Tab-separated table of C-alpha atoms in Angstrom:
chain	number	residue	atom	x	y	z
X	1	GLY	CA	56.705	-55.598	-29.224
X	2	VAL	CA	53.499	-55.229	-27.149
X	3	THR	CA	53.401	-52.230	-24.868
X	4	THR	CA	51.557	-52.764	-21.541
X	5	VAL	CA	49.951	-50.313	-19.140
X	6	ARG	CA	52.961	-50.838	-16.782
X	7	ASP	CA	55.278	-49.915	-19.624
X	8	LEU	CA	53.430	-46.599	-20.277
X	9	ARG	CA	53.240	-45.872	-16.482
X	10	ASP	CA	56.921	-46.313	-16.027
X	11	ALA	CA	58.225	-44.791	-19.244
X	12	ASP	CA	59.908	-41.586	-19.723
X	13	THR	CA	57.344	-39.050	-21.269
X	14	GLY	CA	59.843	-38.090	-23.855
X	15	THR	CA	60.012	-41.674	-24.952
X	16	ILE	CA	56.304	-41.973	-25.065
X	17	ARG	CA	56.095	-38.873	-27.346
X	18	SER	CA	58.794	-40.141	-29.689
X	19	ARG	CA	57.277	-43.711	-29.975
X	20	PHE	CA	53.561	-42.761	-30.003
X	21	SER	CA	52.185	-39.158	-29.997
X	22	VAL	CA	51.868	-36.034	-28.060
X	23	VAL	CA	48.332	-36.904	-27.207
X	24	LEU	CA	49.341	-40.172	-25.429
X	25	GLU	CA	52.118	-38.269	-23.614
X	26	ARG	CA	49.521	-35.906	-22.274
X	27	THR	CA	47.360	-38.714	-21.236
X	28	VAL	CA	50.235	-40.354	-19.352
X	29	ARG	CA	51.055	-37.029	-17.673
X	30	GLU	CA	47.333	-36.482	-16.636
X	31	LEU	CA	47.338	-40.063	-15.096
X	32	ARG	CA	50.278	-39.117	-13.166
X	33	GLY	CA	48.589	-36.198	-11.709
X	34	ILE	CA	50.228	-33.555	-13.956
X	35	SER	CA	47.604	-31.191	-15.510
X	36	CYS	CA	48.204	-30.529	-19.225
X	37	LEU	CA	45.168	-28.680	-20.248
X	38	ALA	CA	43.901	-25.805	-17.945
X	39	LEU	CA	40.213	-25.958	-17.280
X	40	GLU	CA	38.126	-22.819	-17.707
X	41	GLU	CA	36.717	-21.596	-14.424
X	42	MET	CA	34.015	-19.740	-16.274
X	43	ALA	CA	32.642	-20.350	-19.756
X	44	PRO	CA	33.314	-17.473	-21.963
X	45	ASP	CA	30.276	-15.320	-23.004
X	46	LYS	CA	28.645	-16.223	-26.286
X	47	ARG	CA	29.401	-13.980	-29.253
X	48	GLN	CA	25.996	-15.115	-30.955
X	49	ILE	CA	22.785	-16.277	-29.231
X	50	MET	CA	20.547	-18.359	-31.374
X	51	VAL	CA	16.954	-19.580	-30.476
X	52	SER	CA	15.348	-21.671	-33.287
X	53	ARG	CA	12.644	-24.415	-33.471
X	54	SER	CA	11.006	-26.484	-36.023
X	55	PHE	CA	7.163	-26.275	-35.866
X	56	GLY	CA	4.940	-29.056	-34.907
X	57	SER	CA	2.783	-28.336	-37.865
X	58	LYS	CA	3.033	-26.125	-41.012
X	59	VAL	CA	2.327	-22.386	-40.428
X	60	SER	CA	0.981	-20.227	-43.203
X	61	ASN	CA	-0.276	-17.044	-41.559
X	62	LEU	CA	1.862	-14.085	-40.336
X	63	GLY	CA	0.245	-13.965	-36.903
X	64	ALA	CA	1.410	-17.510	-35.803
X	65	LEU	CA	4.875	-16.613	-37.261
X	66	ALA	CA	5.085	-13.469	-35.364
X	67	ASP	CA	4.114	-15.256	-32.201
X	68	ALA	CA	7.035	-17.808	-32.815
X	69	VAL	CA	9.537	-15.082	-33.421
X	70	ALA	CA	8.459	-13.030	-30.570
X	71	THR	CA	8.754	-16.056	-28.295
X	72	HIS	CA	12.158	-16.994	-29.575
X	73	ALA	CA	13.289	-13.196	-29.296
X	74	THR	CA	12.153	-13.274	-25.589
X	75	ARG	CA	14.172	-16.344	-24.818
X	76	ALA	CA	17.118	-14.853	-26.715
X	77	ALA	CA	16.945	-11.700	-24.715
X	78	GLU	CA	16.846	-13.586	-21.422
X	79	LYS	CA	20.043	-15.538	-22.371
X	80	LEU	CA	21.705	-12.203	-23.289
X	81	ARG	CA	20.992	-10.735	-19.877
X	82	GLU	CA	22.181	-13.997	-18.150
X	83	GLN	CA	25.597	-13.246	-19.499
X	84	ASP	CA	25.250	-9.337	-18.759
X	85	SER	CA	25.589	-8.403	-22.381
X	86	LEU	CA	23.900	-6.201	-24.986
X	87	ALA	CA	23.097	-7.001	-28.748
X	88	GLY	CA	23.587	-4.644	-31.550
X	89	ALA	CA	21.657	-6.498	-34.382
X	90	ILE	CA	19.128	-9.215	-34.812
X	91	VAL	CA	19.024	-11.875	-37.567
X	92	VAL	CA	15.539	-13.146	-38.214
X	93	GLN	CA	15.148	-16.490	-40.258
X	94	ILE	CA	12.141	-18.475	-41.656
X	95	ARG	CA	11.931	-21.382	-43.894
X	96	THR	CA	9.729	-24.016	-45.430
X	97	SER	CA	10.463	-27.701	-45.105
X	98	PRO	CA	13.308	-28.957	-47.345
X	99	PHE	CA	11.600	-32.493	-46.978
X	100	SER	CA	8.302	-31.402	-48.632
X	101	GLU	CA	9.723	-31.784	-52.128
X	102	ASN	CA	6.394	-31.049	-53.858
X	103	ALA	CA	5.570	-27.998	-51.874
X	104	PRO	CA	6.865	-24.549	-52.856
X	105	GLN	CA	10.153	-23.690	-51.083
X	106	TYR	CA	11.130	-20.410	-49.424
X	107	HIS	CA	13.928	-19.538	-47.236
X	108	ARG	CA	14.916	-16.020	-46.144
X	109	SER	CA	16.825	-14.269	-43.463
X	110	VAL	CA	17.385	-10.570	-42.665
X	111	THR	CA	19.789	-8.771	-40.324
X	112	VAL	CA	18.109	-5.933	-38.413
X	113	PRO	CA	20.414	-3.370	-36.859
X	114	LEU	CA	19.286	-1.923	-33.534
X	115	PRO	CA	19.220	1.791	-32.937
X	116	GLU	CA	21.538	1.144	-30.014
X	117	ALA	CA	22.858	-1.922	-28.316
X	118	THR	CA	20.350	-3.371	-25.909
X	119	ALA	CA	19.087	-6.337	-23.756
X	120	ASP	CA	15.565	-5.069	-23.454
X	121	THR	CA	13.059	-7.698	-24.424
X	122	ARG	CA	10.554	-5.085	-25.610
X	123	VAL	CA	12.939	-3.512	-28.120
X	124	ILE	CA	14.394	-6.869	-29.358
X	125	VAL	CA	10.852	-8.250	-29.961
X	126	ARG	CA	9.626	-5.183	-31.595
X	127	TRP	CA	12.574	-5.109	-34.169
X	128	ALA	CA	12.386	-8.954	-34.637
X	129	ILE	CA	8.827	-8.675	-35.657
X	130	ARG	CA	9.618	-5.713	-38.112
X	131	GLY	CA	12.363	-8.038	-39.605
X	132	LEU	CA	9.874	-10.771	-40.011
X	133	LYS	CA	7.310	-8.675	-41.719
X	134	SER	CA	9.955	-7.581	-44.230
X	135	ILE	CA	10.759	-11.056	-45.392
X	136	PHE	CA	7.323	-12.906	-44.854
X	137	ARG	CA	5.681	-13.988	-48.154
X	138	PRO	CA	2.124	-15.481	-48.158
X	139	GLY	CA	1.482	-18.742	-49.845
X	140	TYR	CA	4.130	-20.794	-48.198
X	141	ALA	CA	3.764	-23.384	-45.462
X	142	TYR	CA	6.561	-22.426	-43.034
X	143	ALA	CA	8.254	-25.149	-41.014
X	144	LYS	CA	10.849	-23.212	-38.897
X	145	ALA	CA	11.696	-19.748	-37.691
X	146	GLY	CA	14.731	-18.604	-35.618
X	147	ILE	CA	16.239	-15.594	-33.999
X	148	MET	CA	19.912	-14.851	-33.623
X	149	LEU	CA	21.357	-11.947	-31.630
X	150	VAL	CA	24.708	-10.726	-33.094
X	151	GLU	CA	27.218	-7.799	-32.450
X	152	ILE	CA	27.232	-8.927	-28.686
X	153	ARG	CA	29.302	-6.781	-26.335
X	154	PRO	CA	29.542	-6.656	-22.533
X	155	ARG	CA	27.067	-4.222	-20.967
X	156	THR	CA	29.725	-2.385	-19.131
X	157	SER	CA	31.369	-1.303	-22.454
X	158	ALA	CA	28.087	0.308	-23.933
X	159	GLN	CA	28.216	3.870	-24.886
X	160	GLY	CA	25.556	6.065	-23.355
X	161	ASP	CA	23.153	8.273	-25.130
X	162	LEU	CA	23.004	11.924	-24.189
X	163	PHE	CA	19.475	12.146	-25.321
X	164	SER	CA	18.021	8.827	-23.527
X	165	ASN	CA	16.949	10.733	-20.418
X	166	GLY	CA	17.740	7.795	-18.240
X	167	GLY	CA	15.969	5.291	-20.555
X	168	ALA	CA	18.631	2.660	-20.433
X	169	PHE	CA	18.628	2.767	-16.599
X	170	ARG	CA	14.798	2.302	-16.412
X	171	SER	CA	15.096	-0.456	-18.971
X	172	GLU	CA	17.562	-2.364	-16.914
X	173	GLY	CA	15.388	-2.018	-13.765
X	174	LEU	CA	12.338	-3.203	-15.665
X	175	MET	CA	14.069	-6.214	-17.223
X	176	ALA	CA	15.579	-7.128	-13.784
X	177	ALA	CA	12.114	-7.031	-12.251
X	178	MET	CA	10.691	-9.241	-15.058
X	179	ASP	CA	13.378	-11.793	-14.833
X	180	ALA	CA	12.874	-11.964	-11.043
X	181	ILE	CA	9.181	-12.580	-11.459
X	182	ASN	CA	9.737	-15.232	-14.095
X	183	ALA	CA	12.351	-16.964	-11.954
X	184	LYS	CA	9.948	-17.107	-9.174
X	185	TRP	CA	6.590	-17.933	-10.933
X	186	GLY	CA	7.995	-19.792	-14.053
X	187	ARG	CA	9.220	-18.678	-17.453
X	188	GLY	CA	6.474	-16.796	-19.302
X	189	ALA	CA	4.562	-15.587	-16.091
X	190	LEU	CA	5.536	-12.100	-17.396
X	191	ARG	CA	5.968	-11.555	-21.077
X	192	PRO	CA	5.467	-9.058	-23.895
X	193	ALA	CA	2.002	-8.725	-25.088
X	194	SER	CA	3.112	-9.888	-28.608
X	195	VAL	CA	3.921	-13.428	-27.120
X	196	SER	CA	0.737	-15.487	-26.764
X	197	SER	CA	0.040	-17.738	-24.031
X	198	ASP	CA	-1.120	-20.466	-26.468
X	199	HIS	CA	1.598	-21.755	-28.961
X	200	SER	CA	-0.402	-24.585	-30.224
X	201	ALA	CA	-0.349	-23.257	-33.767
X	202	TRP	CA	3.324	-23.644	-34.170
X	203	GLU	CA	4.801	-25.366	-31.003
X	204	MET	CA	7.147	-28.303	-31.597
X	205	ALA	CA	5.489	-31.766	-31.373
X	206	ARG	CA	6.434	-33.350	-28.198
X	207	GLY	CA	4.591	-36.751	-28.516
X	208	ARG	CA	7.861	-38.687	-28.415
X	209	LEU	CA	9.791	-36.463	-26.074
X	210	SER	CA	11.856	-38.517	-23.520
X	211	PRO	CA	10.770	-38.262	-19.924
X	212	GLY	CA	12.812	-35.771	-17.868
X	213	TYR	CA	13.491	-38.062	-14.841
X	214	THR	CA	16.207	-35.765	-13.491
X	215	THR	CA	14.582	-32.426	-14.090
X	216	ASP	CA	10.802	-32.775	-13.842
X	217	TRP	CA	8.929	-34.355	-10.838
X	218	THR	CA	6.159	-35.474	-13.188
X	219	GLY	CA	8.521	-37.428	-15.286
X	220	LEU	CA	9.303	-39.755	-12.496
X	221	PRO	CA	7.989	-43.293	-12.926
X	222	VAL	CA	5.196	-44.338	-10.593
X	223	VAL	CA	5.388	-47.702	-8.966
X	224	LYS	CA	2.205	-49.318	-7.454
X	225	ALA	CA	2.593	-51.971	-4.909
X	226	ARG	CA	0.044	-54.602	-4.468
């Protein structure tokens, strides 16, 4: 016969499971105010942090690619510090467009181990660019570059270096100051010298970007009354 909402509301949960499924049983329990799935109070830390963008126009020179990789590495390092973690290695990826069937294709990635786990933007950017230079090949029109931080661990579990002479402590202070300045004056107000202020050579095309009505004052529609 036909099962109505009232039947489900009044039925024994064991009967619901036997006639239908455990999923429906949980739904009925939830509607009765009985929690079946515990909610996470805090999202777990990410084990990998990826920053990747397709370019608005093809890029053929190393300088523009290095700017893109440095920009992505900077953002990845910010995300790493937001969850109070350190990264032990970096993966650098570049590729041409698979949709350009008549153009030469090239896709390469490299994993760069860091000398020690860090969240220092300067270190991450420097090694990311080294990784880029090792896989870059001239003669290709690149369409995308990406950075992934791996071997992520909590900052509190990091092993100190007897020969660092307080370098890690000074690095944390510098990064905290940089994050505070960027939080106050806008992302990119303070950045590594390898990150250009003009990303027009590779920045993603935004001509059809949807307006940010809920996040950007300039995206609000303007009404003119007559």
